[in-house]
CSV table of C-alpha atoms and ligand atoms in Angstrom, one decimal:
chain,number,residue,atom,x,y,z
A,1,MET,CA,14.7,17.5,-19.8
A,2,PHE,CA,13.7,13.9,-21.2
A,3,GLU,CA,14.2,12.6,-24.7
A,4,ASN,CA,11.8,10.3,-26.7
A,5,ASN,CA,14.1,7.7,-28.0
A,6,LEU,CA,15.3,4.2,-27.1
A,7,ASN,CA,19.1,5.3,-26.9
A,8,TYR,CA,18.1,7.9,-24.2
A,9,ALA,CA,16.0,5.5,-22.2
A,10,GLN,CA,18.9,2.9,-22.2
A,11,GLN,CA,21.3,5.8,-21.2
A,12,GLN,CA,19.2,6.4,-18.2
A,13,ASP,CA,19.2,2.9,-17.2
A,14,GLN,CA,23.1,2.9,-17.3
A,15,GLU,CA,23.1,5.9,-15.2
A,16,ASP,CA,20.6,4.6,-12.7
A,17,ALA,CA,22.1,4.2,-9.2
A,18,LEU,CA,19.6,1.4,-8.6
A,19,LYS,CA,20.2,-0.4,-11.9
A,20,ASN,CA,21.5,-3.5,-10.2
A,21,TYR,CA,18.4,-4.1,-8.4
A,22,ARG,CA,16.3,-5.5,-11.4
A,23,GLU,CA,18.6,-8.6,-11.5
A,24,LYS,CA,17.4,-9.3,-7.9
A,25,PHE,CA,13.8,-10.0,-9.1
A,26,LEU,CA,12.3,-12.8,-11.3
A,27,ILE,CA,10.8,-11.0,-14.3
A,28,PRO,CA,7.9,-13.1,-15.9
A,29,THR,CA,8.5,-14.0,-19.5
A,30,ASN,CA,6.3,-15.0,-22.5
A,31,SER,CA,6.3,-18.5,-24.0
A,32,ASP,CA,9.5,-17.7,-26.0
A,33,GLY,CA,11.3,-16.7,-22.8
A,34,GLU,CA,11.3,-13.0,-23.5
A,35,GLU,CA,10.9,-10.8,-20.6
A,36,LEU,CA,7.4,-9.1,-20.3
A,37,ILE,CA,6.9,-5.5,-19.6
A,38,TYR,CA,5.6,-5.9,-16.1
A,39,LEU,CA,3.8,-2.7,-14.9
A,40,CYS,CA,1.6,-4.2,-12.4
A,41,GLY,CA,3.5,-3.8,-9.1
A,42,ASN,CA,0.6,-2.0,-7.7
A,43,SER,CA,-1.4,-5.3,-7.9
A,44,LEU,CA,1.3,-8.0,-7.2
A,45,GLY,CA,4.9,-7.2,-6.8
A,46,LEU,CA,7.5,-9.5,-8.3
A,47,GLN,CA,9.5,-12.2,-6.6
A,48,PRO,CA,12.8,-11.5,-5.4
A,49,LYS,CA,15.3,-14.2,-6.3
A,50,LYS,CA,16.3,-14.5,-2.6
A,51,THR,CA,12.8,-15.1,-1.4
A,52,SER,CA,13.1,-19.0,-2.0
A,53,GLU,CA,16.3,-19.0,0.2
A,54,TYR,CA,14.5,-17.3,3.2
A,55,LEU,CA,11.7,-19.8,2.8
A,56,GLN,CA,13.9,-22.7,2.5
A,57,GLN,CA,15.6,-21.6,5.8
A,58,GLU,CA,12.4,-21.9,7.7
A,59,LEU,CA,11.4,-25.2,5.9
A,60,ASN,CA,14.8,-26.7,6.9
A,61,ASP,CA,14.5,-25.5,10.5
A,62,TRP,CA,11.1,-26.9,10.6
A,63,ALA,CA,12.4,-30.2,9.3
A,64,LYS,CA,15.2,-30.2,11.7
A,65,PHE,CA,13.7,-28.9,14.9
A,66,GLY,CA,9.9,-29.4,14.6
A,67,VAL,CA,8.2,-27.5,17.4
A,68,GLU,CA,11.6,-26.6,18.9
A,69,GLY,CA,12.1,-24.3,15.9
A,70,HIS,CA,10.0,-21.7,17.9
A,71,THR,CA,13.1,-21.2,20.0
A,72,ASP,CA,16.1,-22.9,18.2
A,73,ALA,CA,15.6,-22.0,14.5
A,74,LYS,CA,18.2,-19.8,13.2
A,75,ASN,CA,15.6,-17.2,13.1
A,76,PRO,CA,13.4,-18.3,16.1
A,77,TRP,CA,9.7,-18.1,15.2
A,78,LEU,CA,8.5,-16.8,18.7
A,79,PRO,CA,10.0,-13.4,18.1
A,80,TYR,CA,10.0,-13.6,14.1
A,81,HIS,CA,7.8,-10.7,13.5
A,82,GLU,CA,10.3,-8.5,15.6
A,83,PHE,CA,13.0,-9.2,12.8
A,84,LEU,CA,10.6,-7.1,10.4
A,85,THR,CA,9.8,-4.4,12.7
A,86,ASN,CA,12.7,-1.9,12.2
A,87,SER,CA,12.7,-2.0,8.4
A,88,MET,CA,8.9,-1.9,8.3
A,89,ALA,CA,8.7,1.3,10.6
A,90,LYS,CA,11.2,3.2,8.5
A,91,LEU,CA,9.1,2.5,5.4
A,92,VAL,CA,6.2,4.1,7.0
A,93,GLY,CA,7.8,6.7,9.0
A,94,ALA,CA,6.9,5.1,12.3
A,95,LYS,CA,8.6,4.2,15.6
A,96,PRO,CA,9.3,0.6,16.0
A,97,ASN,CA,6.8,0.1,18.7
A,98,GLU,CA,4.1,1.6,16.4
A,99,VAL,CA,4.3,-1.2,13.8
A,100,VAL,CA,3.4,-4.8,13.6
A,101,ILE,CA,3.1,-7.4,10.7
A,102,MET,CA,-0.1,-9.5,11.3
A,103,ASN,CA,-3.3,-10.9,9.7
A,104,SER,CA,-4.3,-9.6,6.3
A,105,LEU,CA,-5.2,-6.1,5.1
A,106,THR,CA,-9.1,-6.2,5.4
A,107,ALA,CA,-8.9,-8.2,8.7
A,108,ASN,CA,-6.6,-5.4,10.2
A,109,LEU,CA,-8.9,-2.7,9.0
A,110,HIS,CA,-11.8,-4.2,10.9
A,111,PHE,CA,-9.6,-4.9,14.0
A,112,MET,CA,-8.4,-1.2,13.9
A,113,MET,CA,-12.1,-0.1,13.6
A,114,VAL,CA,-13.0,-2.2,16.7
A,115,SER,CA,-10.6,0.0,18.5
A,116,PHE,CA,-10.8,3.4,16.7
A,117,TYR,CA,-14.4,3.5,15.6
A,118,GLN,CA,-16.5,3.7,18.7
A,119,PRO,CA,-19.5,5.7,17.7
A,120,THR,CA,-21.9,7.6,20.0
A,121,LYS,CA,-25.6,8.3,19.2
A,122,THR,CA,-24.7,11.6,17.8
A,123,LYS,CA,-21.1,11.2,16.5
A,124,TYR,CA,-21.2,8.0,14.2
A,125,LYS,CA,-20.3,8.9,10.7
A,126,ILE,CA,-17.4,7.7,8.8
A,127,VAL,CA,-15.7,9.6,5.8
A,128,ILE,CA,-13.9,7.8,3.1
A,129,GLU,CA,-12.9,8.8,-0.5
A,130,SER,CA,-15.5,8.2,-3.1
A,131,ASP,CA,-13.5,5.8,-5.3
A,132,ALA,CA,-12.4,3.7,-2.2
A,133,PHE,CA,-11.1,0.2,-3.0
A,134,PRO,CA,-14.3,-1.9,-2.9
A,135,SER,CA,-13.0,-4.1,0.3
A,136,ASP,CA,-12.5,-0.8,2.3
A,137,LYS,CA,-16.0,0.4,1.6
A,138,TYR,CA,-17.5,-2.9,2.5
A,139,ALA,CA,-15.5,-3.1,5.7
A,140,VAL,CA,-16.5,0.5,6.7
A,141,GLU,CA,-20.3,0.0,5.8
A,142,SER,CA,-20.3,-3.2,7.7
A,143,GLN,CA,-18.8,-1.6,10.9
A,144,ILE,CA,-21.4,1.1,10.6
A,145,LYS,CA,-24.2,-1.5,10.4
A,146,PHE,CA,-22.7,-3.5,13.2
A,147,HIS,CA,-22.9,-0.4,15.5
A,148,GLY,CA,-26.7,-0.3,14.5
A,149,PHE,CA,-26.4,2.6,12.1
A,150,ASP,CA,-27.5,2.9,8.5
A,151,PRO,CA,-24.7,3.3,6.0
A,152,ASN,CA,-26.8,5.4,3.9
A,153,ASP,CA,-26.7,8.1,6.4
A,154,GLY,CA,-23.5,7.0,8.3
A,155,LEU,CA,-21.1,6.8,5.4
A,156,ILE,CA,-20.0,10.1,3.7
A,157,LEU,CA,-18.1,10.0,0.5
A,158,TRP,CA,-15.4,12.6,-0.3
A,159,LYS,CA,-16.0,13.0,-4.0
A,160,PRO,CA,-14.4,14.7,-6.9
A,161,ARG,CA,-16.4,17.5,-8.3
A,162,GLU,CA,-18.9,17.0,-11.3
A,163,GLY,CA,-16.6,16.7,-14.3
A,164,GLU,CA,-13.4,16.1,-12.3
A,165,GLU,CA,-11.5,13.0,-11.4
A,166,LEU,CA,-9.6,14.0,-8.3
A,167,CYS,CA,-10.6,14.8,-4.7
A,168,ARG,CA,-10.1,18.4,-3.6
A,169,PHE,CA,-9.1,19.0,0.0
A,170,GLU,CA,-11.3,22.0,0.2
A,171,ASP,CA,-14.2,19.7,-0.4
A,172,LEU,CA,-13.1,17.5,2.6
A,173,GLU,CA,-12.8,20.8,4.8
A,174,LYS,CA,-16.4,21.6,3.6
A,175,ILE,CA,-17.7,18.1,4.7
A,176,MET,CA,-16.0,18.6,8.0
A,177,SER,CA,-17.3,22.1,8.8
A,178,GLU,CA,-20.9,21.0,7.9
A,179,GLN,CA,-20.9,17.6,9.7
A,180,GLY,CA,-17.9,17.4,11.7
A,181,ASP,CA,-19.8,17.2,15.0
A,182,GLU,CA,-21.5,13.8,13.6
A,183,ILE,CA,-18.2,12.4,12.2
A,184,ALA,CA,-16.4,9.9,14.3
A,185,LEU,CA,-13.6,8.7,11.9
A,186,LEU,CA,-11.9,9.5,8.7
A,187,MET,CA,-10.6,6.5,6.8
A,188,ILE,CA,-8.8,7.3,3.6
A,189,GLY,CA,-7.1,5.1,1.1
A,190,ASN,CA,-3.8,6.6,0.4
A,191,THR,CA,-2.6,6.5,-2.5
A,192,ASN,CA,-5.9,6.0,-4.1
A,193,TYR,CA,-5.8,2.8,-6.0
A,194,TYR,CA,-7.8,4.0,-8.9
A,195,SER,CA,-6.7,7.5,-9.6
A,196,GLY,CA,-3.1,7.1,-8.2
A,197,GLN,CA,-3.8,10.4,-6.2
A,198,SER,CA,-1.9,10.8,-2.9
A,199,PHE,CA,-3.7,12.8,-0.5
A,200,PRO,CA,-2.0,15.2,2.0
A,201,LEU,CA,-1.9,13.0,5.1
A,202,GLN,CA,-0.7,15.8,7.4
A,203,LYS,CA,-3.6,18.1,6.5
A,204,ILE,CA,-6.2,15.4,6.6
A,205,THR,CA,-5.0,14.3,10.2
A,206,GLU,CA,-5.0,17.8,11.4
A,207,LEU,CA,-8.5,18.5,10.0
A,208,GLY,CA,-9.8,15.4,11.6
A,209,HIS,CA,-8.3,16.0,15.1
A,210,LYS,CA,-9.5,19.5,15.0
A,211,HIS,CA,-13.0,18.2,14.8
A,212,ASN,CA,-12.4,15.6,17.4
A,213,CYS,CA,-12.6,12.8,14.9
A,214,LEU,CA,-10.1,9.8,14.7
A,215,VAL,CA,-7.9,9.4,11.6
A,216,GLY,CA,-6.9,6.2,9.9
A,217,PHE,CA,-5.3,5.4,6.4
A,218,ASP,CA,-5.2,2.4,4.3
A,219,LEU,CA,-1.8,2.5,2.7
A,220,ALA,CA,-2.3,-0.6,0.5
A,221,HIS,CA,-1.0,1.5,-2.4
A,222,GLY,CA,1.0,3.9,-0.2
A,223,VAL,CA,3.5,1.6,1.4
A,224,GLY,CA,6.7,1.0,-0.5
A,225,ASN,CA,5.4,3.7,-2.9
A,226,ILE,CA,5.4,7.0,-0.9
A,227,GLN,CA,6.6,8.0,2.5
A,228,PRO,CA,3.6,8.5,4.7
A,229,ASN,CA,5.5,9.6,7.7
A,230,LEU,CA,2.9,8.2,10.0
A,231,HIS,CA,4.3,9.1,13.4
A,232,GLU,CA,5.0,12.8,12.5
A,233,VAL,CA,1.8,13.1,10.6
A,234,GLY,CA,0.0,11.9,13.8
A,235,ALA,CA,-2.4,9.4,12.3
A,236,ASP,CA,-4.2,7.3,14.9
A,237,PHE,CA,-3.9,4.1,12.8
A,238,ALA,CA,-2.8,2.8,9.4
A,239,VAL,CA,-3.1,-0.8,7.6
A,240,TRP,CA,-1.6,-2.0,4.5
A,241,CYS,CA,-0.7,-5.1,2.7
A,242,THR,CA,2.7,-6.3,1.7
A,243,TYR,CA,2.2,-8.1,-1.6
A,244,LYS,CA,1.8,-4.9,-3.9
A,245,TYR,CA,4.8,-2.6,-3.8
A,246,LEU,CA,6.4,-4.8,-0.9
A,247,ASN,CA,6.8,-7.9,-3.2
A,248,SER,CA,6.2,-10.5,-0.6
A,249,GLY,CA,4.0,-12.9,-2.6
A,250,PRO,CA,0.2,-13.3,-3.1
A,251,GLY,CA,-2.0,-13.0,-0.1
A,252,SER,CA,0.9,-12.4,2.2
A,253,LEU,CA,0.5,-10.8,5.7
A,254,GLY,CA,-0.6,-7.2,6.3
A,255,GLY,CA,0.9,-4.3,8.4
A,256,CYS,CA,-0.6,-2.2,11.1
A,257,PHE,CA,0.4,1.1,12.6
A,258,VAL,CA,-1.1,2.4,16.0
A,259,HIS,CA,0.2,5.8,17.0
A,260,GLU,CA,2.2,5.7,20.2
A,261,ARG,CA,-0.4,8.0,22.1
A,262,HIS,CA,-2.6,4.9,22.0
A,263,ALA,CA,0.2,2.5,23.0
A,264,ASP,CA,-1.0,1.6,26.4
A,265,SER,CA,-4.6,2.9,26.2
A,266,GLN,CA,-7.0,1.2,28.6
A,267,ASP,CA,-10.3,2.8,27.2
A,268,LEU,CA,-9.9,1.4,23.6
A,269,ASN,CA,-12.0,-1.7,22.8
A,270,ARG,CA,-9.9,-4.4,21.4
A,271,PHE,CA,-10.5,-8.0,20.2
A,272,ALA,CA,-7.7,-9.9,21.8
A,273,GLY,CA,-5.8,-12.9,21.2
A,274,TRP,CA,-2.8,-14.6,22.9
A,275,TRP,CA,-0.2,-13.2,20.7
A,276,GLY,CA,-1.0,-9.8,22.0
A,277,HIS,CA,-0.5,-10.8,25.6
A,278,ASN,CA,2.5,-10.1,27.6
A,279,LYS,CA,5.5,-12.2,26.2
A,280,GLU,CA,6.7,-13.1,29.7
A,281,THR,CA,3.5,-14.9,30.7
A,282,ARG,CA,2.1,-15.8,27.3
A,283,PHE,CA,2.7,-19.4,27.7
A,284,ASN,CA,1.5,-19.6,31.5
A,285,MET,CA,-1.8,-19.6,29.7
A,286,ARG,CA,-3.7,-18.9,32.8
A,287,HIS,CA,-3.2,-15.2,33.3
A,288,ASP,CA,-5.9,-12.7,32.4
A,289,PHE,CA,-5.2,-10.7,29.2
A,290,ASP,CA,-2.4,-8.3,29.7
A,291,ALA,CA,-1.9,-6.5,26.5
A,292,LEU,CA,1.5,-5.7,25.1
A,293,SER,CA,2.4,-2.0,24.9
A,294,GLY,CA,2.2,-0.5,21.3
A,295,ALA,CA,1.1,-2.1,18.0
A,296,GLU,CA,2.1,-5.6,19.2
A,297,GLY,CA,-0.7,-5.6,21.7
A,298,TRP,CA,-3.2,-5.8,18.8
A,299,GLN,CA,-1.8,-9.3,17.5
A,300,LEU,CA,-4.1,-12.2,17.7
A,301,SER,CA,-2.5,-15.4,16.5
A,302,ASN,CA,0.9,-16.8,16.1
A,303,PRO,CA,1.8,-15.4,12.5
A,304,ALA,CA,2.6,-17.3,9.3
A,305,ILE,CA,6.4,-17.7,9.4
A,306,LEU,CA,6.7,-18.7,5.8
A,307,SER,CA,4.8,-15.4,4.9
A,308,MET,CA,7.0,-13.4,7.0
A,309,ALA,CA,10.2,-14.9,5.8
A,310,ALA,CA,9.0,-13.7,2.3
A,311,ILE,CA,8.4,-10.2,3.7
A,312,ARG,CA,11.8,-10.3,5.2
A,313,ALA,CA,13.5,-11.1,1.9
A,314,SER,CA,11.9,-8.1,0.2
A,315,LEU,CA,12.2,-5.7,3.2
A,316,ASP,CA,16.0,-6.4,3.1
A,317,ILE,CA,16.2,-5.2,-0.5
A,318,PHE,CA,14.5,-2.0,0.5
A,319,GLU,CA,16.9,-1.7,3.4
A,320,ASP,CA,19.9,-2.3,1.1
A,321,ALA,CA,18.8,0.1,-1.6
A,322,GLY,CA,17.6,2.8,0.7
A,323,PHE,CA,14.1,4.1,0.4
A,324,ASP,CA,15.1,7.6,-0.2
A,325,ASN,CA,17.1,6.5,-3.3
A,326,ILE,CA,14.1,4.4,-4.3
A,327,LEU,CA,11.7,7.3,-4.2
A,328,LYS,CA,14.2,9.5,-6.1
A,329,LYS,CA,14.2,7.0,-9.0
A,330,SER,CA,10.5,6.5,-8.8
A,331,LYS,CA,9.8,10.3,-9.4
A,332,LYS,CA,12.1,10.3,-12.5
A,333,LEU,CA,10.8,7.1,-13.8
A,334,THR,CA,7.2,8.1,-13.5
A,335,GLY,CA,8.1,11.5,-14.9
A,336,TYR,CA,9.6,9.9,-17.9
A,337,LEU,CA,6.3,7.9,-18.3
A,338,GLU,CA,4.3,10.9,-18.1
A,339,TYR,CA,6.6,12.8,-20.7
A,340,LEU,CA,6.2,10.0,-23.3
A,341,ILE,CA,2.4,9.9,-22.8
A,342,GLU,CA,2.3,13.7,-23.4
A,343,GLU,CA,4.6,13.1,-26.4
A,344,LEU,CA,1.9,10.7,-28.0
A,345,ASN,CA,-0.2,13.8,-28.3
A,346,ASP,CA,-3.3,11.8,-28.6
A,347,LYS,CA,-6.5,13.7,-27.9
A,348,ARG,CA,-8.3,10.5,-26.6
A,349,ILE,CA,-5.8,10.2,-23.8
A,350,ASN,CA,-6.0,11.8,-20.4
A,351,ILE,CA,-3.9,11.1,-17.4
A,352,ILE,CA,-6.2,11.1,-14.3
A,353,THR,CA,-3.2,10.9,-11.7
A,354,PRO,CA,-2.0,14.5,-10.6
A,355,ASN,CA,0.8,15.9,-12.5
A,356,ASN,CA,2.5,17.1,-9.3
A,357,PRO,CA,5.0,14.4,-8.3
A,358,GLU,CA,4.3,15.3,-4.6
A,359,GLU,CA,0.6,14.1,-5.0
A,360,ARG,CA,1.4,10.8,-6.4
A,361,GLY,CA,3.5,7.7,-6.3
A,362,CYS,CA,4.7,5.7,-9.2
A,363,GLN,CA,1.5,4.8,-10.7
A,364,LEU,CA,-0.2,6.8,-13.5
A,365,SER,CA,-4.0,6.1,-14.5
A,366,ILE,CA,-4.4,6.6,-18.3
A,367,GLN,CA,-8.0,7.3,-19.4
A,368,VAL,CA,-8.4,6.4,-23.0
A,369,LYS,CA,-11.7,7.9,-24.2
A,370,SER,CA,-13.9,5.6,-26.2
A,371,ALA,CA,-11.6,2.6,-25.6
A,372,ASP,CA,-12.8,-0.6,-24.4
A,373,LYS,CA,-11.3,-3.7,-22.7
A,374,ASN,CA,-10.0,-4.7,-26.1
A,375,LEU,CA,-7.4,-2.3,-25.7
A,376,HIS,CA,-6.1,-3.9,-22.8
A,377,THR,CA,-6.3,-7.3,-24.2
A,378,GLN,CA,-4.1,-6.1,-27.2
A,379,LEU,CA,-1.7,-4.5,-24.8
A,380,THR,CA,-1.4,-7.9,-22.9
A,381,ASN,CA,-0.8,-9.8,-26.1
A,382,SER,CA,2.0,-7.5,-27.1
A,383,GLY,CA,3.9,-8.5,-23.9
A,384,VAL,CA,2.6,-5.5,-21.5
A,385,ILE,CA,1.3,-6.5,-18.2
A,386,SER,CA,-0.9,-3.6,-17.0
A,387,ASP,CA,-4.3,-3.4,-15.3
A,388,TRP,CA,-7.7,-2.3,-16.8
A,389,ARG,CA,-10.4,-0.6,-14.9
A,390,GLU,CA,-13.8,-0.1,-16.4
A,391,PRO,CA,-14.9,1.8,-18.1
A,392,ASP,CA,-11.8,3.2,-19.9
A,393,VAL,CA,-8.6,3.3,-17.5
A,394,ILE,CA,-5.3,1.5,-17.9
A,395,ARG,CA,-3.2,1.7,-14.7
A,396,VAL,CA,0.5,1.5,-15.1
A,397,ALA,CA,2.9,1.5,-12.3
A,398,PRO,CA,6.7,1.5,-13.0
A,399,ALA,CA,8.2,0.1,-9.8
A,400,PRO,CA,11.5,1.7,-9.2
A,401,LEU,CA,13.2,-1.5,-7.9
A,402,TYR,CA,12.7,-3.5,-11.0
A,403,ASN,CA,11.3,-1.5,-13.8
A,404,SER,CA,13.7,0.4,-16.2
A,405,PHE,CA,13.4,3.5,-18.4
A,406,GLU,CA,13.6,0.9,-21.3
A,407,ASP,CA,10.4,-0.9,-20.0
A,408,VAL,CA,8.7,2.7,-19.8
A,409,TYR,CA,9.8,3.5,-23.4
A,410,LYS,CA,8.8,0.2,-24.9
A,411,PHE,CA,5.5,0.2,-23.2
A,412,ILE,CA,4.8,3.5,-24.8
A,413,GLN,CA,5.8,2.0,-28.4
A,414,GLN,CA,3.2,-0.8,-27.8
A,415,LEU,CA,0.6,1.7,-26.6
A,416,LYS,CA,1.1,3.7,-29.6
A,417,LYS,CA,0.6,0.7,-32.0
A,418,VAL,CA,-2.4,-0.5,-30.2
A,419,LEU,CA,-4.0,3.1,-30.4
A,420,ASN,CA,-3.5,3.1,-34.2
B,501,PLP,C1,-5.3,-4.4,-2.4
B,501,PLP,C2,-6.2,-3.7,-1.4
B,501,PLP,C3,-7.0,-4.4,-0.7
B,501,PLP,C4,-7.1,-5.8,-0.6
B,501,PLP,O1,-7.4,-6.3,0.6
B,501,PLP,P1,-7.0,-7.7,1.2
B,501,PLP,O2,-7.6,-7.8,2.5
B,501,PLP,O3,-5.5,-7.8,1.3
B,501,PLP,O4,-7.5,-8.8,0.3
B,501,PLP,C5,-7.8,-3.7,0.2
B,501,PLP,N1,-7.9,-2.3,0.2
B,501,PLP,C6,-7.0,-1.5,-0.7
B,501,PLP,C7,-7.1,-0.1,-0.7
B,501,PLP,C8,-6.2,-2.3,-1.6
B,501,PLP,O5,-5.6,-1.6,-2.5
């Protein structure tokens, strides 16, 4: 159904229902002012042109009102996080009271584990996927240690089979049937940052719950890229960042989901702070901690308004474009990338990412056998921004909001040159 030529790629861009969204972003350029082929939205999303206006609004109101901006700013800072809730909830398939923007990703993962990893002497193990993002692995290991267990025993890796790159659900079932009684938590990174594999959230959650385990997901590479349907899936918690597919700027705030079944739970441990306290009495300052219902009750600090303004600028674009439309384009764009890679017909190349569009987002991880980092350096010099993972994998993620079919076509031309 696809064609391997520039005309065709440009034709697809003409017919693309989201073609006007690329103009809403600042595309990085080389020293001659030519646009780079930016395929790294899985690492740091591009800046929406409107972001500076959203930030400027808050800078102006800070200048004009000082502390009174908390209540008098055009977008008052006290409830500012609430302005993000509805759009954020839609993107992860949650109810509004199940999500909150706060802290950063790894911090949120720890705070969620304070509540959702409460091991006992016999049920204390945590399962993660074997190629988990290093920060997740460190966080999980340190929680296990914190509770007095040994990660060598307490951390279970869900691994691909010998000679394979992807994790099979059957193997997770096997782990659960053998050790389910000892497992307290399943914490899976979805979509996997390295392979681009999206795991079946519903099946994983049901499997975990069947064995009396809690189930959480790290959606750093999922949010804005796949629809995780967190509420329906029934996950206990999830965390994510907003600077990858959500384009909110380096180090921006993270997001958190707590299923509504835990909204008012009194038996969960939690590390509390004043922003999680009842809004009516927060400023009386003399009340005992009275947790807000839902995800908001896990807030600690008054959040960074400038960062939230950037998140708002980005979420407004998602809202305007419609996430279903974005996902539809994403499938086609990544399908085109896959087709062109296959057209290269190069025996050194192997796409690690699943070929079923339901088991991946926009990223493809391309293994180039016997290549080294030099390949990536040459690609960069030719104007392609991609990501290299040792020993031999290039990760490319055409982001449907700002990448074009032409980008994908031109990337393949550069890859072909570099491979020869
Ligand atoms: C990007 C990413 C992180 C980074 O964590 P920060 O706390 O935002 O620095 C952690 N985990 C995963 C899975 C990621 O993809």
